[in-house]
Amino acid sequence: MAVRYYEDQRIFKLDTKNTTYMIGLTPEGYVGHVYYGDYMESADAAYLLRTGEHPYTPSVLPREKSSFLDFFPTEYPTGGIGDYRESCLDVRGEAGSRGCEILYDSHSIRNGKPGLKGLPASFGTDEEVMTLEIICVDKVLHLKVVLSYSVFEKEDVITRNVRLINEGEEHLRIEKVLSACIDMDDEEFEMVTLTGGWARERRIQRRRLAYGRQSVSSAKGGSSHQEHPFMALVTSGTTQQTGRVYAMNFVYSGNFIAETELNQHDAVRMVMGINDEDFCWNLRGGEEFQAPEAVLIFSGEGFGKMSRSLHDFYRNHMIRSPYLHKKRPVLINNWEATYFDFDTEKLLSIAREAKKAGIEMLVMDDGWFGKRSNDDSSLGDWTVNEEKITGGLKYLVDKVREIGLEFGIWFEPEMISPDSELYKVHPEWAIHIPGRAATESRAQYALDLSNPEVVDYAYECVAKILRSAPISYVKWDMNRQLSDLGSAYLDRDSQQELFHRYVLGLYEMQERLVTEFPDLLLENCASGGGRFDPGMFYYSPQIWCSDDTDAVERLAIQEGTALIYPLSTMGAHVSDCPNHMTGRVTPFETRGHVALAGTFGYELDITKISEKDREMIPEQVEMYHKYNDLVREGDYYRIASYRENHKYDCYLVAAKDKSEVLMTFVQVQCAPVFHGKKIRLQGFDEKSVYQLDGTKQAYTGEMLMKGGFVIDFAQGDAVSRLYHFVRINR
Ligand code: GLA
């Protein structure tokens, strides 16, 4: 049983294979956080709530209630009543004042896990997951707050979400509703976040926790390139294999906040949820609000264990796509090949050459619709530009399929160009503030997805095209962040619901898409990896990782991404050199090896690259077919990081049964030492003997992990090698 209630102790115990989480109730009904960490058998933990020490609970010492609330480790802090730390829930009643106090009312424990209305959420069978709901009530506001915990035993993950139900008649304003909180004592923590910008997404950042509040957030409408809805607190010195890691990740694709506060009592509070900046939700009598899900994980064995557990969790319980366990077709995308300058003939010439090289799908990127010949116009006008696509879309798709490739297409459905037919008819569909010229970004505005009519229109545009030809793949892009938050559809009091309603509209469109086209391969994208988050996994098994396709830059981007997300989700392509973003020249072979860690494909003009590079493509495609099952389904181990050592990068993927291991080594900066580099590996079975492909050399797993493996010296920067080890005995 993964969830138990110990009535005598008033303790809930949530167990996964390697971790335990405990919640306790005070006599008054405050819901306290007792323990999170390594698995333990015992539930005699009520003393850890520390209600027996000063300042005591309010029923014992009413005059010090505020001191109690500001000290008590709570499961779900509410604002305005004396807990001065970061709150999770701020409610303003009809009188205009803010204050909420929730006490335990009842609970339920069940097998399985219900879905979340309108939102992406993890799922599992009755055998895989158990759910505890703790129902709390604010008697003054007549507000029911349901704290929900789902325990995924095998993956060591606990997910949380919160539901608010207004059981009274008052019009409540929810000014903040976060999804999760962990109150702990400080363990000299360091904070780890993923940070970056466009073309340099999700780089790992680590810093010592300081007194006060420190946070990462997005208020841009999407989960963002800059900060990521992930935060971990780790004991100092945590490595891939050692150290205690407490992490949270948010299943949401809009504004978020992740914050930690180290306070006067040397206690730490980590919270995560929808960013309360410009958020206010009207909850009238009888209405409900569902906050998105947060994923919690504890690893007592460093980052590596956390990464592997999260990879398994997202693969097993978040991604629904039928492509999850399948090789994705090796695609060639024409963006970096042609940008906007293409027509049917050009695409067919790429398709013919691609076919010869073994590539399996052609993706037509931006520029095929309206009058779009650069990024100035036509978003919203999703009709095929037959001047470019001569013969029409169906003709092109049929031709590409005759050549022997599948066909994929690019959309940016959430957007509207001021220079578009749609804008002439429906300027009010663009998000804008009345009377103020809206801010353009990439010469475009975002559509008001709070308006169901707009959602219907945008969805139908995509669906109509997909119904018109046999299209196998869609790249769904989103190339601007939101600003000028104003909706012509919402009333005055609801304007601060727009950010969240936008995300709900987006989810609704993607839900419709995967329902109407169940065989479609959907890849999400937002100017590269600006909306690479677990919410999007619910709809698409892969997300374009970054517009930066430079192999060296990608090492850091993919390292940060793979810290929490499975390799199978990372959109990664081989592009031409000098790289369009960085100007760097790297060997074609290295570009192939680096892209192999993700979905793998090409983003170049195959009719124009050098003969030498083109000749390598069939080998690379073969390599993809040989290794993708392993890369997609295996266990990921980070061996060395270029980000840390400034010389080389190394990671490997081990089969779940340890029968084979694929290791990638990239010497980024050549250091002329003229002898090999010995590195200790991980992920092998100690007792097994492995043979290195292409050699007669055999190694025991124990020797590779304890003694190490020697990488021969090679001349050159950005030189890479793949090592495939296969078990030859058991
Ligand atoms: C974004 C995407 C690119 C490409 C362009 C097209 O930047 O990330 O891959 O599709 O849009 O405009």
PDB file of N, CA, C and O in Angstrom, residues 144-183:
ATOM      1  N   LYS A 144     -13.741  25.272   0.104  1.00  0.00           N
ATOM      2  CA  LYS A 144     -13.181  23.928   0.272  1.00  0.00           C
ATOM      3  C   LYS A 144     -11.874  23.880  -0.531  1.00  0.00           C
ATOM      4  O   LYS A 144     -11.843  24.318  -1.690  1.00  0.00           O
ATOM      5  N   VAL A 145     -10.826  23.372   0.101  1.00  0.00           N
ATOM      6  CA  VAL A 145      -9.528  23.269  -0.578  1.00  0.00           C
ATOM      7  C   VAL A 145      -9.119  21.797  -0.560  1.00  0.00           C
ATOM      8  O   VAL A 145      -8.918  21.224   0.509  1.00  0.00           O
ATOM      9  N   VAL A 146      -9.052  21.207  -1.733  1.00  0.00           N
ATOM     10  CA  VAL A 146      -8.727  19.781  -1.810  1.00  0.00           C
ATOM     11  C   VAL A 146      -7.259  19.635  -2.190  1.00  0.00           C
ATOM     12  O   VAL A 146      -6.838  20.031  -3.282  1.00  0.00           O
ATOM     13  N   LEU A 147      -6.482  19.092  -1.244  1.00  0.00           N
ATOM     14  CA  LEU A 147      -5.060  18.849  -1.508  1.00  0.00           C
ATOM     15  C   LEU A 147      -4.930  17.410  -1.990  1.00  0.00           C
ATOM     16  O   LEU A 147      -5.278  16.476  -1.271  1.00  0.00           O
ATOM     17  N   SER A 148      -4.444  17.273  -3.217  1.00  0.00           N
ATOM     18  CA  SER A 148      -4.413  15.935  -3.799  1.00  0.00           C
ATOM     19  C   SER A 148      -2.971  15.479  -3.992  1.00  0.00           C
ATOM     20  O   SER A 148      -2.126  16.243  -4.477  1.00  0.00           O
ATOM     21  N   TYR A 149      -2.686  14.226  -3.589  1.00  0.00           N
ATOM     22  CA  TYR A 149      -1.337  13.649  -3.698  1.00  0.00           C
ATOM     23  C   TYR A 149      -1.460  12.318  -4.430  1.00  0.00           C
ATOM     24  O   TYR A 149      -2.225  11.457  -4.005  1.00  0.00           O
ATOM     25  N   SER A 150      -0.696  12.148  -5.495  1.00  0.00           N
ATOM     26  CA  SER A 150      -0.704  10.845  -6.168  1.00  0.00           C
ATOM     27  C   SER A 150       0.694  10.244  -6.084  1.00  0.00           C
ATOM     28  O   SER A 150       1.687  10.914  -6.373  1.00  0.00           O
ATOM     29  N   VAL A 151       0.732   8.977  -5.710  1.00  0.00           N
ATOM     30  CA  VAL A 151       2.016   8.346  -5.403  1.00  0.00           C
ATOM     31  C   VAL A 151       2.347   7.315  -6.473  1.00  0.00           C
ATOM     32  O   VAL A 151       1.636   6.324  -6.640  1.00  0.00           O
ATOM     33  N   PHE A 152       3.414   7.571  -7.213  1.00  0.00           N
ATOM     34  CA  PHE A 152       3.885   6.657  -8.254  1.00  0.00           C
ATOM     35  C   PHE A 152       5.061   5.888  -7.653  1.00  0.00           C
ATOM     36  O   PHE A 152       6.200   6.360  -7.642  1.00  0.00           O
ATOM     37  N   GLU A 153       4.746   4.696  -7.146  1.00  0.00           N
ATOM     38  CA  GLU A 153       5.722   3.947  -6.354  1.00  0.00           C
ATOM     39  C   GLU A 153       7.004   3.650  -7.102  1.00  0.00           C
ATOM     40  O   GLU A 153       8.099   3.866  -6.604  1.00  0.00           O
ATOM     41  N   LYS A 154       6.832   3.137  -8.324  1.00  0.00           N
ATOM     42  CA  LYS A 154       7.989   2.628  -9.057  1.00  0.00           C
ATOM     43  C   LYS A 154       8.959   3.747  -9.440  1.00  0.00           C
ATOM     44  O   LYS A 154      10.171   3.559  -9.438  1.00  0.00           O
ATOM     45  N   GLU A 155       8.416   4.889  -9.783  1.00  0.00           N
ATOM     46  CA  GLU A 155       9.270   5.985 -10.276  1.00  0.00           C
ATOM     47  C   GLU A 155       9.703   6.938  -9.167  1.00  0.00           C
ATOM     48  O   GLU A 155      10.363   7.947  -9.437  1.00  0.00           O
ATOM     49  N   ASP A 156       9.318   6.656  -7.920  1.00  0.00           N
ATOM     50  CA  ASP A 156       9.689   7.525  -6.795  1.00  0.00           C
ATOM     51  C   ASP A 156       9.181   8.952  -6.969  1.00  0.00           C
ATOM     52  O   ASP A 156       9.862   9.925  -6.598  1.00  0.00           O
ATOM     53  N   VAL A 157       8.006   9.079  -7.533  1.00  0.00           N
ATOM     54  CA  VAL A 157       7.449  10.412  -7.772  1.00  0.00           C
ATOM     55  C   VAL A 157       6.137  10.568  -7.011  1.00  0.00           C
ATOM     56  O   VAL A 157       5.337   9.636  -6.912  1.00  0.00           O
ATOM     57  N   ILE A 158       5.950  11.754  -6.458  1.00  0.00           N
ATOM     58  CA  ILE A 158       4.647  12.122  -5.880  1.00  0.00           C
ATOM     59  C   ILE A 158       4.175  13.360  -6.619  1.00  0.00           C
ATOM     60  O   ILE A 158       4.931  14.331  -6.757  1.00  0.00           O
ATOM     61  N   THR A 159       2.972  13.332  -7.151  1.00  0.00           N
ATOM     62  CA  THR A 159       2.467  14.549  -7.792  1.00  0.00           C
ATOM     63  C   THR A 159       1.411  15.170  -6.890  1.00  0.00           C
ATOM     64  O   THR A 159       0.738  14.479  -6.115  1.00  0.00           O
ATOM     65  N   ARG A 160       1.325  16.488  -6.983  1.00  0.00           N
ATOM     66  CA  ARG A 160       0.337  17.197  -6.159  1.00  0.00           C
ATOM     67  C   ARG A 160      -0.482  18.133  -7.023  1.00  0.00           C
ATOM     68  O   ARG A 160       0.004  18.644  -8.032  1.00  0.00           O
ATOM     69  N   ASN A 161      -1.714  18.336  -6.655  1.00  0.00           N
ATOM     70  CA  ASN A 161      -2.497  19.409  -7.255  1.00  0.00           C
ATOM     71  C   ASN A 161      -3.518  19.881  -6.238  1.00  0.00           C
ATOM     72  O   ASN A 161      -3.713  19.234  -5.195  1.00  0.00           O
ATOM     73  N   VAL A 162      -4.144  20.990  -6.543  1.00  0.00           N
ATOM     74  CA  VAL A 162      -5.058  21.624  -5.589  1.00  0.00           C
ATOM     75  C   VAL A 162      -6.327  22.032  -6.319  1.00  0.00           C
ATOM     76  O   VAL A 162      -6.268  22.540  -7.447  1.00  0.00           O
ATOM     77  N   ARG A 163      -7.459  21.775  -5.664  1.00  0.00           N
ATOM     78  CA  ARG A 163      -8.753  22.163  -6.248  1.00  0.00           C
ATOM     79  C   ARG A 163      -9.487  23.048  -5.256  1.00  0.00           C
ATOM     80  O   ARG A 163      -9.549  22.727  -4.064  1.00  0.00           O
ATOM     81  N   LEU A 164     -10.034  24.139  -5.726  1.00  0.00           N
ATOM     82  CA  LEU A 164     -10.780  25.045  -4.850  1.00  0.00           C
ATOM     83  C   LEU A 164     -12.252  24.948  -5.206  1.00  0.00           C
ATOM     84  O   LEU A 164     -12.601  24.962  -6.394  1.00  0.00           O
ATOM     85  N   ILE A 165     -13.089  24.892  -4.195  1.00  0.00           N
ATOM     86  CA  ILE A 165     -14.531  24.853  -4.443  1.00  0.00           C
ATOM     87  C   ILE A 165     -15.188  25.898  -3.544  1.00  0.00           C
ATOM     88  O   ILE A 165     -15.056  25.828  -2.306  1.00  0.00           O
ATOM     89  N   ASN A 166     -15.880  26.823  -4.167  1.00  0.00           N
ATOM     90  CA  ASN A 166     -16.577  27.847  -3.383  1.00  0.00           C
ATOM     91  C   ASN A 166     -17.947  27.290  -3.001  1.00  0.00           C
ATOM     92  O   ASN A 166     -18.850  27.201  -3.835  1.00  0.00           O
ATOM     93  N   GLU A 167     -18.095  26.936  -1.729  1.00  0.00           N
ATOM     94  CA  GLU A 167     -19.359  26.332  -1.290  1.00  0.00           C
ATOM     95  C   GLU A 167     -20.315  27.362  -0.710  1.00  0.00           C
ATOM     96  O   GLU A 167     -21.397  27.014  -0.248  1.00  0.00           O
ATOM     97  N   GLY A 168     -19.894  28.606  -0.722  1.00  0.00           N
ATOM     98  CA  GLY A 168     -20.762  29.659  -0.185  1.00  0.00           C
ATOM     99  C   GLY A 168     -21.382  30.476  -1.291  1.00  0.00           C
ATOM    100  O   GLY A 168     -21.459  30.031  -2.443  1.00  0.00           O
ATOM    101  N   GLU A 169     -21.786  31.674  -0.920  1.00  0.00           N
ATOM    102  CA  GLU A 169     -22.397  32.536  -1.932  1.00  0.00           C
ATOM    103  C   GLU A 169     -21.552  33.749  -2.254  1.00  0.00           C
ATOM    104  O   GLU A 169     -21.781  34.457  -3.229  1.00  0.00           O
ATOM    105  N   GLU A 170     -20.530  33.949  -1.410  1.00  0.00           N
ATOM    106  CA  GLU A 170     -19.671  35.115  -1.630  1.00  0.00           C
ATOM    107  C   GLU A 170     -18.889  34.996  -2.929  1.00  0.00           C
ATOM    108  O   GLU A 170     -18.491  33.894  -3.311  1.00  0.00           O
ATOM    109  N   HIS A 171     -18.629  36.133  -3.558  1.00  0.00           N
ATOM    110  CA  HIS A 171     -17.780  36.169  -4.753  1.00  0.00           C
ATOM    111  C   HIS A 171     -16.329  36.269  -4.269  1.00  0.00           C
ATOM    112  O   HIS A 171     -15.913  37.302  -3.760  1.00  0.00           O
ATOM    113  N   LEU A 172     -15.594  35.192  -4.405  1.00  0.00           N
ATOM    114  CA  LEU A 172     -14.211  35.193  -3.922  1.00  0.00           C
ATOM    115  C   LEU A 172     -13.260  35.523  -5.065  1.00  0.00           C
ATOM    116  O   LEU A 172     -13.489  35.111  -6.209  1.00  0.00           O
ATOM    117  N   ARG A 173     -12.210  36.238  -4.730  1.00  0.00           N
ATOM    118  CA  ARG A 173     -11.166  36.504  -5.736  1.00  0.00           C
ATOM    119  C   ARG A 173      -9.917  35.735  -5.320  1.00  0.00           C
ATOM    120  O   ARG A 173      -9.364  35.986  -4.246  1.00  0.00           O
ATOM    121  N   ILE A 174      -9.527  34.829  -6.183  1.00  0.00           N
ATOM    122  CA  ILE A 174      -8.335  34.030  -5.888  1.00  0.00           C
ATOM    123  C   ILE A 174      -7.156  34.790  -6.484  1.00  0.00           C
ATOM    124  O   ILE A 174      -6.970  34.829  -7.710  1.00  0.00           O
ATOM    125  N   GLU A 175      -6.346  35.367  -5.639  1.00  0.00           N
ATOM    126  CA  GLU A 175      -5.233  36.191  -6.139  1.00  0.00           C
ATOM    127  C   GLU A 175      -3.964  35.376  -6.315  1.00  0.00           C
ATOM    128  O   GLU A 175      -3.027  35.818  -6.967  1.00  0.00           O
ATOM    129  N   LYS A 176      -3.968  34.207  -5.739  1.00  0.00           N
ATOM    130  CA  LYS A 176      -2.802  33.338  -5.887  1.00  0.00           C
ATOM    131  C   LYS A 176      -3.228  31.931  -5.531  1.00  0.00           C
ATOM    132  O   LYS A 176      -3.913  31.731  -4.514  1.00  0.00           O
ATOM    133  N   VAL A 177      -2.878  30.971  -6.365  1.00  0.00           N
ATOM    134  CA  VAL A 177      -3.138  29.579  -5.999  1.00  0.00           C
ATOM    135  C   VAL A 177      -2.003  28.727  -6.567  1.00  0.00           C
ATOM    136  O   VAL A 177      -1.966  28.415  -7.749  1.00  0.00           O
ATOM    137  N   LEU A 178      -1.046  28.413  -5.704  1.00  0.00           N
ATOM    138  CA  LEU A 178       0.082  27.595  -6.136  1.00  0.00           C
ATOM    139  C   LEU A 178      -0.280  26.117  -5.958  1.00  0.00           C
ATOM    140  O   LEU A 178      -1.297  25.783  -5.341  1.00  0.00           O
ATOM    141  N   SER A 179       0.572  25.264  -6.491  1.00  0.00           N
ATOM    142  CA  SER A 179       0.209  23.851  -6.525  1.00  0.00           C
ATOM    143  C   SER A 179       0.925  22.990  -5.503  1.00  0.00           C
ATOM    144  O   SER A 179       0.465  21.898  -5.185  1.00  0.00           O
ATOM    145  N   ALA A 180       2.070  23.436  -5.010  1.00  0.00           N
ATOM    146  CA  ALA A 180       2.798  22.574  -4.073  1.00  0.00           C
ATOM    147  C   ALA A 180       3.720  23.383  -3.192  1.00  0.00           C
ATOM    148  O   ALA A 180       4.157  24.479  -3.552  1.00  0.00           O
ATOM    149  N   CYS A 181       3.998  22.792  -2.036  1.00  0.00           N
ATOM    150  CA  CYS A 181       4.884  23.426  -1.051  1.00  0.00           C
ATOM    151  C   CYS A 181       5.628  22.313  -0.328  1.00  0.00           C
ATOM    152  O   CYS A 181       5.051  21.268  -0.040  1.00  0.00           O
ATOM    153  N   ILE A 182       6.912  22.538  -0.065  1.00  0.00           N
ATOM    154  CA  ILE A 182       7.616  21.645   0.877  1.00  0.00           C
ATOM    155  C   ILE A 182       8.303  22.533   1.905  1.00  0.00           C
ATOM    156  O   ILE A 182       9.116  23.390   1.556  1.00  0.00           O
ATOM    157  N   ASP A 183       7.960  22.323   3.161  1.00  0.00           N
ATOM    158  CA  ASP A 183       8.618  23.007   4.277  1.00  0.00           C
ATOM    159  C   ASP A 183       9.622  22.047   4.889  1.00  0.00           C
ATOM    160  O   ASP A 183       9.254  20.937   5.286  1.00  0.00           O
TER     161      ASP A 183
END
